[in-house]
Short mmCIF file of N, CA and C and ligand atoms in Angstrom, two decimals:
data_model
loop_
_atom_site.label_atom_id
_atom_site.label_comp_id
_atom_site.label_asym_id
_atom_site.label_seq_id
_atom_site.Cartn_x
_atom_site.Cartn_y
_atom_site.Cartn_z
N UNK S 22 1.64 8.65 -13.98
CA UNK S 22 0.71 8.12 -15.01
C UNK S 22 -0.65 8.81 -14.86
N UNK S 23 -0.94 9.29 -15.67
CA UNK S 23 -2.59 10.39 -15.91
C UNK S 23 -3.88 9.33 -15.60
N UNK S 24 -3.89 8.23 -16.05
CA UNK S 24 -5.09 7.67 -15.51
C UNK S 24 -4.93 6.64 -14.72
N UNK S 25 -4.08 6.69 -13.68
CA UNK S 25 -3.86 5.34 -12.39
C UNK S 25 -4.58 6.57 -11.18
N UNK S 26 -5.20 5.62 -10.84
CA UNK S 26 -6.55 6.09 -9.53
C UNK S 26 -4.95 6.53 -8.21
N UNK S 27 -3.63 5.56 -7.68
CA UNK S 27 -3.73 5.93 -7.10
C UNK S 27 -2.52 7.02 -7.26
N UNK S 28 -1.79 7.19 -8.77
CA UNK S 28 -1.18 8.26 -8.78
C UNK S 28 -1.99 9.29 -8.64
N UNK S 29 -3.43 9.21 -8.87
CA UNK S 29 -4.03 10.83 -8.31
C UNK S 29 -4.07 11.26 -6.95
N UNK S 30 -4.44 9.84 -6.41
CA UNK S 30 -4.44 10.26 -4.81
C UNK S 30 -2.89 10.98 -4.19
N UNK S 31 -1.78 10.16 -4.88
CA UNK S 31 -0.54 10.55 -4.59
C UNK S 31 -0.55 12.19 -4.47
N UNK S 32 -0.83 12.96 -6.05
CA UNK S 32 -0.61 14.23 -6.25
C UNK S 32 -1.84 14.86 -5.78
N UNK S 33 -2.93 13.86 -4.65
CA UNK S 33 -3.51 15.02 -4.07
C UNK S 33 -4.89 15.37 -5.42
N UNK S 34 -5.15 14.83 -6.01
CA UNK S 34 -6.32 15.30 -7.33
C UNK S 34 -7.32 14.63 -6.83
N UNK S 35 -7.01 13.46 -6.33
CA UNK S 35 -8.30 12.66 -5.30
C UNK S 35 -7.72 12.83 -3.71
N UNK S 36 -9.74 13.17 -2.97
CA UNK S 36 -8.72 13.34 -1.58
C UNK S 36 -8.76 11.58 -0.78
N UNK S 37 -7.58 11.54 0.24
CA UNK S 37 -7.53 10.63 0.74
C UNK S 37 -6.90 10.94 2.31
N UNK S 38 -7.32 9.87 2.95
CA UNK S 38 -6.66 10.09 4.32
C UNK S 38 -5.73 9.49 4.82
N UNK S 39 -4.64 10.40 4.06
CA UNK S 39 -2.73 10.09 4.33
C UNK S 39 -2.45 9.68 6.17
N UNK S 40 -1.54 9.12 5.90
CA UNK S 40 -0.87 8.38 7.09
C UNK S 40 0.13 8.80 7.62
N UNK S 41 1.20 8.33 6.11
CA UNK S 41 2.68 8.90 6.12
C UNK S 41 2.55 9.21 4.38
N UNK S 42 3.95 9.43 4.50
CA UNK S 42 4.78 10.42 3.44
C UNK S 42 6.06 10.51 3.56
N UNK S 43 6.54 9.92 2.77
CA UNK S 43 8.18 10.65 2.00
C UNK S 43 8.33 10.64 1.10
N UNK S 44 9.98 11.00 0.70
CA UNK S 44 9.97 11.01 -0.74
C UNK S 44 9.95 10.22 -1.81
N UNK S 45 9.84 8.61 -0.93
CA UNK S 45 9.35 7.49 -2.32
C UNK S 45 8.22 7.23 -1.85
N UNK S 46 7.53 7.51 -0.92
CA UNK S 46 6.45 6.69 -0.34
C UNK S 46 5.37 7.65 0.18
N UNK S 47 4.20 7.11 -0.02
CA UNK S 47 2.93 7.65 -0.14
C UNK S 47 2.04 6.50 0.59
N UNK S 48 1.55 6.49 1.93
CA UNK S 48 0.20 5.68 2.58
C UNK S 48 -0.51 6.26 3.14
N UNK S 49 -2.17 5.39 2.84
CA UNK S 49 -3.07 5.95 3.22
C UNK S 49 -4.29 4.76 3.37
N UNK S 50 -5.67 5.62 4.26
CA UNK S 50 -6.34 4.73 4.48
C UNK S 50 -7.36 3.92 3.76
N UNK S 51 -7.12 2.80 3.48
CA UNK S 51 -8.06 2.07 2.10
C UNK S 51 -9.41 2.49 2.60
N UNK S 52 -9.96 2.64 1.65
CA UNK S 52 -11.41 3.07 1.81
C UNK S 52 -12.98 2.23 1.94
N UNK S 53 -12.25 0.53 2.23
CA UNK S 53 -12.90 -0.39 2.94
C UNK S 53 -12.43 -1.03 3.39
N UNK S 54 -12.16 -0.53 4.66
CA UNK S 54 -10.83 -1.29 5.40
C UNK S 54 -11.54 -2.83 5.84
N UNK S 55 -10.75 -3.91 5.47
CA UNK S 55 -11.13 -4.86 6.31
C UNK S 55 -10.71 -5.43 7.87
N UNK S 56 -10.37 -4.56 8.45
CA UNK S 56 -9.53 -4.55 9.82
C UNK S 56 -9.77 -3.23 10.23
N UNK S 57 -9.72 -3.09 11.47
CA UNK S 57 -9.33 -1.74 12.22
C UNK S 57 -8.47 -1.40 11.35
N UNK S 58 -7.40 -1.25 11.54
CA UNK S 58 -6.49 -0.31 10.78
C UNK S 58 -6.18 -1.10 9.35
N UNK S 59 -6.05 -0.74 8.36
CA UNK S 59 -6.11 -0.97 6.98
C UNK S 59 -5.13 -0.31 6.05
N UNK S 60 -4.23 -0.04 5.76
CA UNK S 60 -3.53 0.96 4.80
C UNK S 60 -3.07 0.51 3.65
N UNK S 61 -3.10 1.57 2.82
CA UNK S 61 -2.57 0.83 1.59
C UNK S 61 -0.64 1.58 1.50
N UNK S 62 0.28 1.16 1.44
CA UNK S 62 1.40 1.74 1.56
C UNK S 62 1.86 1.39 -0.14
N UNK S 63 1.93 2.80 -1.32
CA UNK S 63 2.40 2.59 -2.03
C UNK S 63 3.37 3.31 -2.49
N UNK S 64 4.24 2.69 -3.57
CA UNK S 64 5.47 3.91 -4.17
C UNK S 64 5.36 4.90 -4.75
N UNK S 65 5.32 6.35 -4.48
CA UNK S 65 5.16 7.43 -5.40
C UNK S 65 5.58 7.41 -6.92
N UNK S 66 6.75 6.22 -7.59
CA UNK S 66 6.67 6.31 -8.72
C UNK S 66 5.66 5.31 -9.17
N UNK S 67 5.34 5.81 -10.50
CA UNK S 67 4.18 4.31 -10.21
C UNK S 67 4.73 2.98 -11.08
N UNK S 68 4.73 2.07 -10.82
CA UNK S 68 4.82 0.76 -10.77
C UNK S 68 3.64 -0.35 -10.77
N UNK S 69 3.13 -0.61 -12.06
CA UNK S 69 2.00 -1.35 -11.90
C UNK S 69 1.62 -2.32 -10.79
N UNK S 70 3.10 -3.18 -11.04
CA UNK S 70 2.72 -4.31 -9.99
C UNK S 70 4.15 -5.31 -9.39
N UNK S 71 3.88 -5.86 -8.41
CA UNK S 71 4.79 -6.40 -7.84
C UNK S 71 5.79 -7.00 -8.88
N UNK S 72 4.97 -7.66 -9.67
CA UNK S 72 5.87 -8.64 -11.52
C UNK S 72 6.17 -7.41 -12.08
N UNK S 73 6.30 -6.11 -11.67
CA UNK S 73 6.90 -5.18 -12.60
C UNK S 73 8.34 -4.40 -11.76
N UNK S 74 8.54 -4.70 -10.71
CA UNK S 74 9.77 -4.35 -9.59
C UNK S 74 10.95 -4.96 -10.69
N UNK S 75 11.93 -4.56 -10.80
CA UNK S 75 13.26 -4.55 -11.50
C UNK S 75 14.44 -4.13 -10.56
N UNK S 76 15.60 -4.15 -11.12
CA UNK S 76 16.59 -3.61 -10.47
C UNK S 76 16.66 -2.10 -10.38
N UNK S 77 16.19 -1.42 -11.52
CA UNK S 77 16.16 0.33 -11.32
C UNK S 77 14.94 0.39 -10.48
N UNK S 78 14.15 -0.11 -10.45
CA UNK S 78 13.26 0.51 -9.24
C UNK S 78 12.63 0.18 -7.94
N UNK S 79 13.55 -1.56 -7.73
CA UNK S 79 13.35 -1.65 -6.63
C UNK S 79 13.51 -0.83 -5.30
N UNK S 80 14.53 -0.15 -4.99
CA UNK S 80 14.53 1.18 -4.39
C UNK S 80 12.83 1.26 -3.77
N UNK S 81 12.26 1.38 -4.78
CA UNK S 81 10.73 2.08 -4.73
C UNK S 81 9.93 1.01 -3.56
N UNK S 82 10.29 -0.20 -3.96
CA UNK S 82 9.65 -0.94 -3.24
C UNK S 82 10.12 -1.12 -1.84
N UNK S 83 11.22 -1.23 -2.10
CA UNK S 83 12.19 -0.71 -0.38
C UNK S 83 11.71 -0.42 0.33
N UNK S 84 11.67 0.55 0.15
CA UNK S 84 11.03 1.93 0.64
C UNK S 84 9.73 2.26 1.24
N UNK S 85 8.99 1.00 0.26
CA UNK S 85 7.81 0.89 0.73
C UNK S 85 7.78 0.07 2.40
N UNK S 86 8.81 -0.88 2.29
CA UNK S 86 8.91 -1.65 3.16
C UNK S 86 9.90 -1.40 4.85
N UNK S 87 10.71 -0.11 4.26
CA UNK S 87 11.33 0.72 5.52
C UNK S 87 10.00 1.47 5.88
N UNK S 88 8.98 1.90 5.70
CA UNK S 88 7.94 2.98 6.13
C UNK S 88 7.18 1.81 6.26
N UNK S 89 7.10 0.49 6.24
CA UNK S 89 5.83 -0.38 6.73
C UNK S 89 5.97 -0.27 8.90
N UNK S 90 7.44 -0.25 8.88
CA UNK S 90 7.44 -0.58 10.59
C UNK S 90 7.38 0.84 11.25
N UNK S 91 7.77 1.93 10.66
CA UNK S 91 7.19 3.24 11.29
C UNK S 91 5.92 3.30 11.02
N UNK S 92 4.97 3.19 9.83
CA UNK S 92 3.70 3.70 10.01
C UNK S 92 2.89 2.32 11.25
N UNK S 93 3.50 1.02 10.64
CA UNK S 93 3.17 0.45 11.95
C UNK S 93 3.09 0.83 13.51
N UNK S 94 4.48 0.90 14.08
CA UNK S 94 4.89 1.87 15.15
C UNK S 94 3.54 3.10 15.51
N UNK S 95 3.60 3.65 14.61
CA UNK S 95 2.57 4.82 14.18
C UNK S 95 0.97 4.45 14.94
N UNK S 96 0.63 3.55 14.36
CA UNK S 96 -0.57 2.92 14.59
C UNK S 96 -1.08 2.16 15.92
N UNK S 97 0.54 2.24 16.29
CA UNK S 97 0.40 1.19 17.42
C UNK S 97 0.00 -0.41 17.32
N UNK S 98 0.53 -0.62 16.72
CA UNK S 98 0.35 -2.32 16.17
C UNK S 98 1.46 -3.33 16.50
N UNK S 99 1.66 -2.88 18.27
CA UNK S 99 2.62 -3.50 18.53
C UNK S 99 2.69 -5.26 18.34
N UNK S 100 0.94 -5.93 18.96
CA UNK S 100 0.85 -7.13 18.17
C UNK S 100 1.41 -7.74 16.87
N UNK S 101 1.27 -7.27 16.49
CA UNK S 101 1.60 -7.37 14.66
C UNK S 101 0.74 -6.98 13.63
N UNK S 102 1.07 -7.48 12.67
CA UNK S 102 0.23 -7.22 11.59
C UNK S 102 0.33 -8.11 10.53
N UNK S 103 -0.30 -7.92 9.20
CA UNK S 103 -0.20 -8.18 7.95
C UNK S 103 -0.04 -7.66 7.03
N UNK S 104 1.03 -7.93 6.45
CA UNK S 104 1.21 -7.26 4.77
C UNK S 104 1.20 -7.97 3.35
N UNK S 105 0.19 -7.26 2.88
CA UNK S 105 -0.47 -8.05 1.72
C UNK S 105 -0.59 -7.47 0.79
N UNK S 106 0.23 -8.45 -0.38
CA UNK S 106 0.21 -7.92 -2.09
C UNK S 106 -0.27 -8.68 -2.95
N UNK S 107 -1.76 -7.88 -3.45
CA UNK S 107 -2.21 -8.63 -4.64
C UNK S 107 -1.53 -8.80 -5.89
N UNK S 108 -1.11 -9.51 -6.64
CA UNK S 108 -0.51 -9.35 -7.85
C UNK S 108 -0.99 -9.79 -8.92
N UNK S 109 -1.47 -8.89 -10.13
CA UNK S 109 -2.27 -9.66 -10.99
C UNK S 109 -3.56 -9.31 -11.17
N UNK S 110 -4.23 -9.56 -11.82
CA UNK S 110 -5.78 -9.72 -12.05
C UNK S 110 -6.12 -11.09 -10.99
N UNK S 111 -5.63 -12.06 -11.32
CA UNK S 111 -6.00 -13.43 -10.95
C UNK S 111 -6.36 -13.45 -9.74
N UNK S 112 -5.03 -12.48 -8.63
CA UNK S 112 -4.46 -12.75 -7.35
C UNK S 112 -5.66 -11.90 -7.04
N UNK S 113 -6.45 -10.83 -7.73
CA UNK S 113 -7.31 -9.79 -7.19
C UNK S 113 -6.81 -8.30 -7.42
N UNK S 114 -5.92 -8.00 -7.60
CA UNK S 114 -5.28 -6.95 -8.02
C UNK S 114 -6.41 -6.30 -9.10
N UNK S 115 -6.91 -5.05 -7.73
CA UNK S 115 -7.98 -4.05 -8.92
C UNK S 115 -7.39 -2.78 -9.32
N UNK S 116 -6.18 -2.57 -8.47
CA UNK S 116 -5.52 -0.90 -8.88
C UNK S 116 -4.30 -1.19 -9.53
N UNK S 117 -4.06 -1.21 -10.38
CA UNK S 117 -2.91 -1.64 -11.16
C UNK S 117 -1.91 -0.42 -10.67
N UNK S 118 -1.27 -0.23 -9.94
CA UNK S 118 -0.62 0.47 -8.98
C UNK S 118 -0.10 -0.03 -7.96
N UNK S 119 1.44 -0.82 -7.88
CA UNK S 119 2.12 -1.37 -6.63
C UNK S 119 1.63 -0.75 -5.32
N UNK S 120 1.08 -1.76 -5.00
CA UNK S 120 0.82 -1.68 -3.29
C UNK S 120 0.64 -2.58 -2.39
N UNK S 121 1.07 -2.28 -0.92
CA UNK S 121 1.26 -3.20 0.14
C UNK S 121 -0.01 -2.76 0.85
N UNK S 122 -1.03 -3.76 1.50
CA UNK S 122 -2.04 -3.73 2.06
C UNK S 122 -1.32 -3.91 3.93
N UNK S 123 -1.42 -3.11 4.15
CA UNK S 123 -1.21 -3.02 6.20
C UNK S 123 -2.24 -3.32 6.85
N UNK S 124 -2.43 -4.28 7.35
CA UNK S 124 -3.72 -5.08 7.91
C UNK S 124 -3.52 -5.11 9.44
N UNK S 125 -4.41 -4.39 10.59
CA UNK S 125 -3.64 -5.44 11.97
C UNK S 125 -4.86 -4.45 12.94
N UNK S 126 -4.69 -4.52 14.10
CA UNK S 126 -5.60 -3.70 14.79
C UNK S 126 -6.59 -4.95 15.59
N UNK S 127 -6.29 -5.99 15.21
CA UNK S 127 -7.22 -6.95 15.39
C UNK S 127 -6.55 -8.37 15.40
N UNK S 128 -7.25 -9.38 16.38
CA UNK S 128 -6.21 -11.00 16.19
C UNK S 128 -7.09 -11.34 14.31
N UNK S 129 -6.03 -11.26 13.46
CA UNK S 129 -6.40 -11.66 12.58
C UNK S 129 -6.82 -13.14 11.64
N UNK S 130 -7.73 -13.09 11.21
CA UNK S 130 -8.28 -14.65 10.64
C UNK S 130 -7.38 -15.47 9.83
N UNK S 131 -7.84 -16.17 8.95
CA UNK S 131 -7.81 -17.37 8.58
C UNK S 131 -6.27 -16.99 7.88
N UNK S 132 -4.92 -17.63 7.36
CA UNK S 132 -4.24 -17.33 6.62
C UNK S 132 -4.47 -17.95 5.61
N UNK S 133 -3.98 -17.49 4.54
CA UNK S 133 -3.20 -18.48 3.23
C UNK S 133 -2.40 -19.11 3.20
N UNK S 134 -0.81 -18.59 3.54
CA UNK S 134 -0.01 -19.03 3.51
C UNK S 134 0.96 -18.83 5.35
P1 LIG T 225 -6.24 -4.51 -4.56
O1 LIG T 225 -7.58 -5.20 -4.66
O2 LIG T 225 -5.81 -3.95 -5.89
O3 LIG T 225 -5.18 -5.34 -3.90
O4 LIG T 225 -6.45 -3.30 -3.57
C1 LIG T 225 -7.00 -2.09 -3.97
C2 LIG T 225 -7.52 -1.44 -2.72
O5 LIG T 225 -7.76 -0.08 -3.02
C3 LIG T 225 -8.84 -2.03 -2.21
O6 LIG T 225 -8.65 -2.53 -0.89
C4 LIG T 225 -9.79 -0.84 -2.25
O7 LIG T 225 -10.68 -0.81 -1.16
C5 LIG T 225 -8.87 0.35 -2.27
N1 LIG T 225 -9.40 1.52 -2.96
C6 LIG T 225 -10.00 1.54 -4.18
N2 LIG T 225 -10.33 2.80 -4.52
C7 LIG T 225 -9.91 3.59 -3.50
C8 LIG T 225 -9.97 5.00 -3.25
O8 LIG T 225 -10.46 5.79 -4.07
N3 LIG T 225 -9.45 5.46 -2.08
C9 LIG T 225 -8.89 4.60 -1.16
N4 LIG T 225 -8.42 5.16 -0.03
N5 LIG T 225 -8.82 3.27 -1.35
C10 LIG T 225 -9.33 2.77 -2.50
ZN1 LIG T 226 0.03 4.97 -10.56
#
């Protein structure tokens, strides 16, 4: 998609500081991280939003979620972590672009749920 902020970062038109990479998956470091380590892990096809995952492209989201425990691993976040999806305007969702927020590096605060 020509004007989604993070299909540019994907193809590299905006720079960003990649993590991992394959061939459905694209993460990198959010650019106000609220934690030590922060990532945003999203699907190279683009997919507005979590309410937009279907049967043809869940795959995408998969995918997102097999590369959450290697880039974890990666990071060294043997503690744990958090993974977090805005969905929506409502929920906070500002990049209309499916993505998983990787939160951890730190004993983390308050939950929601
Ligand atoms: P959302 O609020 O949609 O769940 O998350 C969007 C995230 O994208 C925010 O945490 C925000 O800091 C991050 N972000 C917005 N613009 C950029 C950018 O140009 N580069 C990077 N690396 N992160 C961005
Ligand atoms: Zn996109």
């Amino acid at each position: 998609m020509t004007d989604c902020l993070f299909c540019k970062i994907i193809a590299g038109e905006i720079p960003s500081a990649k993590v991992y990479e394959d061939d459905k998956v694209f993460a990198f470091r959010d650019i106000n991280p609220q934690a030590p380590t922060h990532i945003l892990v999203v699907p190279k096809n683009h997919i507005a939003s979590a309410n937009d995952i279907t049967e043809s492209n869940a795959d995408a989201a998969a995918a997102c979620f097999t590369a959450i425990p290697k880039i974890a691993a990666a990071e060294g976040l043997t503690e744990g972590y958090r993974v977090i999806n805005n969905c929506g305007a409502a929920a906070g969702q500002t990049v209309m672009h499916l993505h998983f927020h990787l939160i951890g590096g730190c004993t983390l605060g308050e939950k929601i749920v």
